[in-house]
Coordinates of C-alpha atoms in Angstrom, one line a residue:
X851 CA 0.0 0.0 0.0
X852 CA 2.8 2.4 0.8
X853 CA 4.5 1.8 -2.5
X854 CA 1.3 2.3 -4.3
X855 CA 0.6 5.6 -2.6
X856 CA 4.1 6.9 -3.2
X857 CA 3.9 5.9 -6.9
X858 CA 0.5 7.7 -7.2
X859 CA 1.9 10.8 -5.5
X860 CA 4.8 10.9 -8.0
X861 CA 2.4 10.9 -10.9
X862 CA 0.9 14.1 -9.5
X863 CA 4.0 16.1 -10.7
X864 CA 3.6 15.5 -14.5
X865 CA -0.2 16.0 -14.2
X866 CA 0.2 19.4 -12.5
X867 CA 2.9 20.5 -15.0
X868 CA 0.7 19.5 -17.9
X869 CA -2.4 21.3 -16.5
X870 CA -0.4 24.5 -15.7
X871 CA 1.3 24.5 -19.1
X872 CA -2.1 24.2 -20.9
X873 CA -3.7 27.0 -18.9
X874 CA -0.7 29.2 -19.2
X875 CA -0.6 28.9 -23.0
X876 CA -4.3 29.3 -23.4
X877 CA -4.4 32.4 -21.2
X878 CA -1.6 34.1 -23.1
X879 CA -3.2 33.3 -26.5
X880 CA -6.5 35.1 -25.6
X881 CA -6.9 38.6 -26.9
X882 CA -6.5 41.6 -24.6
X883 CA -3.8 43.2 -22.4
X884 CA -4.5 42.7 -18.7
X885 CA -1.9 45.4 -17.7
X886 CA -3.5 48.0 -20.0
X887 CA -6.9 47.1 -18.7
X888 CA -5.7 47.5 -15.1
X889 CA -4.1 50.9 -15.7
X890 CA -7.2 52.2 -17.5
X891 CA -7.8 53.9 -20.9
X892 CA -5.7 57.0 -20.1
X893 CA -2.5 55.1 -19.4
X894 CA 0.4 55.8 -21.8
X895 CA 2.2 53.0 -23.7
X896 CA 5.3 53.8 -21.7
X897 CA 3.5 53.2 -18.4
X898 CA 2.1 49.9 -19.7
X899 CA 5.5 48.7 -20.8
X900 CA 7.2 49.8 -17.5
X901 CA 4.7 47.8 -15.5
X902 CA 5.1 44.8 -17.7
X903 CA 8.9 45.0 -17.2
X904 CA 8.5 45.4 -13.5
X905 CA 6.4 42.2 -13.3
X906 CA 8.5 40.2 -15.8
X907 CA 5.7 40.2 -18.4
X908 CA 8.1 41.4 -21.1
X909 CA 10.1 38.2 -21.1
X910 CA 9.5 35.3 -23.6
X911 CA 6.6 33.1 -22.7
X912 CA 8.6 30.0 -22.1
X913 CA 10.8 32.0 -19.6
X914 CA 7.7 33.5 -17.9
X915 CA 6.3 29.9 -17.4
X916 CA 9.6 28.5 -16.0
X917 CA 9.9 31.4 -13.6
X918 CA 6.3 31.0 -12.5
X919 CA 6.7 27.2 -11.9
X920 CA 9.9 27.8 -10.0
X921 CA 8.2 30.4 -7.8
X922 CA 5.3 28.0 -7.2
X923 CA 7.5 25.0 -6.3
X924 CA 10.2 26.7 -4.3
X925 CA 8.1 29.5 -2.6
X926 CA 4.5 28.5 -2.9
X927 CA 4.0 31.8 -4.6
X928 CA 1.3 31.9 -7.2
X929 CA 1.9 35.6 -8.1
X930 CA -0.1 38.8 -7.6
X931 CA -3.6 39.4 -8.7
X932 CA -4.0 42.4 -10.9
X933 CA -7.5 42.8 -9.7
X934 CA -7.0 42.8 -5.9
X935 CA -3.3 43.7 -5.8
X936 CA -2.9 40.9 -3.3
X937 CA -1.0 37.5 -3.5
X938 CA -3.2 35.0 -5.3
X939 CA -2.7 32.4 -2.6
X940 CA -4.1 34.8 0.0
X941 CA -7.2 35.5 -2.1
X942 CA -7.8 31.8 -2.8
X943 CA -7.3 30.9 0.9
X944 CA -9.7 33.6 2.1
X945 CA -12.5 32.3 -0.3
X946 CA -11.7 28.6 -0.1
X947 CA -13.8 27.8 3.0
X948 CA -16.9 29.2 1.4
X949 CA -16.4 27.0 -1.7
X950 CA -15.5 23.9 0.3
X951 CA -18.6 24.4 2.5
X952 CA -20.9 24.8 -0.5
X953 CA -19.3 21.7 -2.2
X954 CA -19.6 19.6 1.0
X955 CA -23.2 20.5 1.7
X956 CA -24.0 19.8 -2.0
X957 CA -22.3 16.4 -1.8
X958 CA -24.1 15.5 1.5
X959 CA -27.5 16.4 -0.1
X960 CA -26.6 14.3 -3.1
X961 CA -25.8 11.2 -1.0
X962 CA -28.7 11.6 1.4
X963 CA -31.2 11.9 -1.5
X964 CA -29.5 9.9 -4.3
X965 CA -28.6 6.7 -2.4
X966 CA -32.1 6.1 -0.9
X967 CA -33.7 6.9 -4.2
X968 CA -31.5 4.4 -6.0
X969 CA -32.1 1.7 -3.4
X970 CA -35.9 2.2 -3.6
X971 CA -35.7 2.2 -7.4
X972 CA -33.8 -1.1 -7.4
X973 CA -36.1 -2.8 -4.9
X974 CA -39.2 -1.7 -6.8
X975 CA -37.8 -2.4 -10.2
X976 CA -40.1 -1.5 -13.1
X977 CA -42.8 -0.1 -10.8
X978 CA -44.1 3.5 -11.0
X979 CA -41.6 4.5 -8.3
X980 CA -38.8 3.1 -10.4
X981 CA -40.0 4.9 -13.5
X982 CA -40.3 8.2 -11.6
X983 CA -36.8 7.8 -10.2
X984 CA -35.3 7.0 -13.6
X985 CA -37.1 9.9 -15.1
X986 CA -35.9 12.2 -12.4
X987 CA -32.3 11.0 -12.9
X988 CA -32.6 11.6 -16.6
X989 CA -33.8 15.2 -16.1
X990 CA -31.1 15.8 -13.5
X991 CA -28.3 14.7 -15.9
X992 CA -29.7 16.7 -18.8
X993 CA -30.5 19.9 -16.9
X994 CA -28.1 22.9 -17.5
X995 CA -26.9 24.0 -14.1
X996 CA -27.1 27.7 -14.8
X997 CA -30.7 27.5 -16.1
X998 CA -31.6 25.4 -13.0
X999 CA -30.1 28.0 -10.7
X1000 CA -32.1 30.8 -12.3
X1001 CA -35.3 28.8 -12.2
X1002 CA -34.8 28.0 -8.5
X1003 CA -34.1 31.6 -7.7
X1004 CA -37.2 32.7 -9.6
X1005 CA -39.5 30.2 -7.8
X1006 CA -38.1 29.9 -4.2
X1007 CA -36.6 33.4 -3.8
X1008 CA -38.6 35.9 -6.0
X1009 CA -42.0 34.2 -6.1
X1010 CA -42.3 32.3 -2.8
X1011 CA -39.6 34.1 -0.8
X1012 CA -38.8 31.0 1.2
X1013 CA -35.0 31.2 0.9
X1014 CA -32.4 33.9 0.5
X1015 CA -31.1 34.6 -3.0
X1016 CA -27.4 35.4 -2.5
X1017 CA -24.4 35.6 -0.2
X1018 CA -23.5 33.4 2.8
X1019 CA -25.3 35.2 5.6
X1020 CA -27.7 38.1 6.1
X1021 CA -26.3 41.6 6.1
X1022 CA -28.0 42.3 9.5
X1023 CA -26.3 39.3 11.2
X1024 CA -22.7 39.1 12.2
X1025 CA -20.6 36.3 10.8
X1026 CA -19.8 33.6 13.4
X1027 CA -16.3 33.6 15.0
X1028 CA -14.0 31.9 12.6
X1029 CA -12.8 28.5 13.7
X1030 CA -13.0 26.4 10.5
X1031 CA -14.3 29.0 8.0
X1032 CA -17.5 27.0 7.6
X1033 CA -20.3 29.3 8.7
X1034 CA -22.6 26.4 9.5
X1035 CA -20.1 24.6 11.6
X1036 CA -18.6 27.7 13.3
X1037 CA -22.1 29.0 14.3
X1038 CA -22.9 25.6 15.9
X1039 CA -19.6 25.4 17.7
X1040 CA -20.0 28.9 19.1
X1041 CA -23.8 28.5 19.8
X1042 CA -24.7 31.4 17.4
X1043 CA -28.1 30.2 16.4
X1044 CA -29.1 33.3 14.5
X1045 CA -26.0 32.9 12.3
X1046 CA -26.7 29.2 11.9
X1047 CA -30.3 29.8 10.7
X1048 CA -29.2 32.6 8.3
X1049 CA -26.3 30.5 6.9
X1050 CA -28.5 27.5 6.4
X1051 CA -31.1 29.7 4.7
X1052 CA -28.5 31.2 2.4
X1053 CA -26.7 27.9 1.5
X1054 CA -29.7 25.7 0.7
X1055 CA -30.6 27.0 -2.8
X1056 CA -27.0 27.0 -4.2
X1057 CA -26.2 23.7 -2.6
X1058 CA -29.4 22.1 -3.9
X1059 CA -28.7 23.5 -7.4
X1060 CA -25.1 22.1 -7.3
X1061 CA -26.3 18.7 -6.0
X1062 CA -29.2 18.2 -8.4
X1063 CA -27.0 16.7 -11.2
X1064 CA -24.9 14.8 -8.7
X1065 CA -27.8 13.1 -6.9
X1066 CA -29.2 12.1 -10.3
X1067 CA -26.0 10.3 -11.2
X1068 CA -25.6 8.8 -7.8
X1069 CA -29.2 7.5 -7.9
X1070 CA -28.5 5.8 -11.3
X1071 CA -25.3 4.2 -10.1
X1072 CA -26.9 3.0 -6.9
X1073 CA -29.8 1.4 -8.7
X1074 CA -27.5 -0.4 -11.2
X1075 CA -25.1 -1.6 -8.4
X1076 CA -28.0 -2.7 -6.2
X1077 CA -29.7 -4.6 -9.1
X1078 CA -26.4 -6.4 -9.8
X1079 CA -26.0 -7.5 -6.2
X1080 CA -29.6 -8.4 -5.7
X1081 CA -29.2 -11.1 -8.4
X1082 CA -26.3 -12.8 -6.6
X1083 CA -26.6 -16.3 -5.0
X1084 CA -25.7 -15.1 -1.5
X1085 CA -28.7 -12.8 -1.5
X1086 CA -31.0 -15.6 -2.4
X1087 CA -29.3 -17.7 0.3
X1088 CA -29.9 -14.9 2.9
X1089 CA -33.5 -14.7 2.0
X1090 CA -34.0 -18.5 2.1
X1091 CA -32.6 -18.4 5.7
X1092 CA -35.6 -16.3 6.7
X1093 CA -33.9 -13.0 7.2
X1094 CA -36.0 -10.0 6.9
X1095 CA -35.9 -7.9 3.7
X1096 CA -34.5 -4.9 5.6
X1097 CA -31.6 -6.9 7.0
X1098 CA -30.9 -8.4 3.6
X1099 CA -30.8 -5.0 1.9
X1100 CA -28.9 -3.2 4.7
X1101 CA -26.3 -5.8 5.7
X1102 CA -25.8 -8.0 2.6
X1103 CA -26.8 -6.0 -0.4
X1104 CA -25.9 -2.3 0.3
X1105 CA -22.5 -3.1 1.8
X1106 CA -21.4 -5.0 -1.3
X1107 CA -22.9 -2.4 -3.7
X1108 CA -20.9 0.5 -2.1
X1109 CA -17.7 0.3 -4.1
X1110 CA -19.2 1.7 -7.4
X1111 CA -21.1 4.3 -5.4
X1112 CA -17.9 5.4 -3.5
X1113 CA -16.0 5.6 -6.8
X1114 CA -18.6 7.8 -8.5
X1115 CA -19.1 10.0 -5.3
X1116 CA -15.4 10.6 -5.0
X1117 CA -15.0 11.5 -8.7
X1118 CA -18.1 13.8 -8.6
X1119 CA -16.8 15.5 -5.5
X1120 CA -13.6 16.3 -7.3
X1121 CA -15.5 17.4 -10.4
X1122 CA -17.8 19.8 -8.4
X1123 CA -15.5 22.6 -9.4
X1124 CA -17.2 22.9 -12.9
X1125 CA -20.6 23.4 -11.5
X1126 CA -19.2 25.4 -8.6
X1127 CA -18.0 28.3 -10.8
X1128 CA -21.5 28.7 -12.4
X1129 CA -23.4 28.2 -9.2
X1130 CA -21.3 30.8 -7.3
X1131 CA -21.8 33.3 -10.1
X1132 CA -25.6 32.8 -10.2
X1133 CA -26.0 33.0 -6.4
X1134 CA -23.3 35.6 -5.7
X1135 CA -21.6 33.1 -3.5
X1136 CA -18.2 34.6 -2.3
X1137 CA -16.0 31.6 -3.0
X1138 CA -13.1 30.7 -5.3
X1139 CA -15.5 30.1 -8.2
X1140 CA -16.8 33.6 -8.1
X1141 CA -13.3 34.9 -7.7
X1142 CA -12.2 33.0 -10.8
X1143 CA -15.1 34.4 -12.9
X1144 CA -14.2 38.0 -11.9
X1145 CA -10.5 37.3 -12.7
X1146 CA -11.3 36.0 -16.2
X1147 CA -13.5 39.1 -16.9
X1148 CA -10.6 41.3 -15.7
X1149 CA -8.1 39.3 -17.8
X1150 CA -6.3 38.5 -14.6
X1151 CA -4.7 35.1 -15.4
X1152 CA -2.5 34.5 -12.3
X1153 CA -5.6 33.6 -10.2
X1154 CA -6.8 31.3 -13.0
X1155 CA -3.4 29.5 -13.0
X1156 CA -3.3 29.2 -9.2
X1157 CA -7.0 28.1 -9.0
X1158 CA -6.4 25.4 -11.7
X1159 CA -3.2 24.0 -10.1
X1160 CA -4.8 23.8 -6.6
X1161 CA -8.0 22.3 -7.8
X1162 CA -6.2 19.8 -10.0
X1163 CA -4.1 18.7 -7.1
X1164 CA -7.2 18.4 -4.9
X1165 CA -9.0 16.3 -7.6
X1166 CA -6.0 13.9 -7.8
X1167 CA -5.8 13.5 -4.0
X1168 CA -9.5 12.8 -3.8
X1169 CA -9.2 10.0 -6.3
X1170 CA -6.2 8.6 -4.4
X1171 CA -8.2 8.6 -1.1
X1172 CA -11.1 6.8 -2.9
X1173 CA -8.8 4.2 -4.2
X1174 CA -7.2 3.6 -0.8
X1175 CA -10.7 3.3 0.8
X1176 CA -11.4 0.3 -1.5
X1177 CA -8.9 -1.8 0.5
X1178 CA -10.7 -1.0 3.8
X1179 CA -14.2 -1.6 2.4
X1180 CA -13.4 -4.7 0.4
X1181 CA -10.7 -7.0 1.8
X1182 CA -10.3 -8.6 -1.6
X1183 CA -8.8 -5.4 -3.0
X1184 CA -5.0 -5.4 -3.0
X1185 CA -2.6 -2.8 -4.4
X1186 CA 1.0 -3.7 -5.5

């Protein structure tokens, strides 16, 4: 297991180099001059060129990339943001708890709804319940997340006024004392119930929007995995022994159907970043996704580079954790 983990960690290096190189080339091929945009329309060409020289942006592209990677590896320095005039790592760190909280709540909702829906669909195969669950999954997979976000805002915020439409907490309620950076958890730990209610009210709509596609996929995978396990001989043996259907499903079927579900859940958790960018923009959520959108509009590519490298690393590590979990869930799994 140790050898396997070390080998997987070594593969991270070429992956991150490939990702960073792709984003760097793409960013520099796009039209527009971020320095000229930052200085404004009244800046002279001399001022633009002087600032580019001060920031090393006058050097050849290959040299700019090598200097950037050297700075990232040796110093952990992802450069300065043209938009905020702060180190990119500081900006990403400040906004990361909001994004992670939203992603985590969305993943929890996906599992809490998707797994039971898939189990019920498998148990009641070809029934009206199964048809409804499969139709729901098909709609969830096909639904554009930005359109779903706007529709949810229209119905639950503008029309029914049941939930808040943007931000992490009400303007009239102080943020909870920072312990983890998760408003829900910090408000619980400090006993700030007003902040907890407000945070829960604000996070529900974006989290549900982000989870809608995920729970549809998890439901489909759970159904397929459960149907495969339900057809095994040991399930028929357990039923023939007189065990109740609940025990058969919970102890014999679900446990053996978990591996595909964990695989998909881990992968989806790493892929949440795609939907996170859109969701944060729609709901004005102050996370890394919203910061990335603002940076792109400002032609500020250093945050894009830093964001991509960090999220790629996180995605690879999540997949590694999922693979390692296999060995603990299924003793038959061995890594060389």
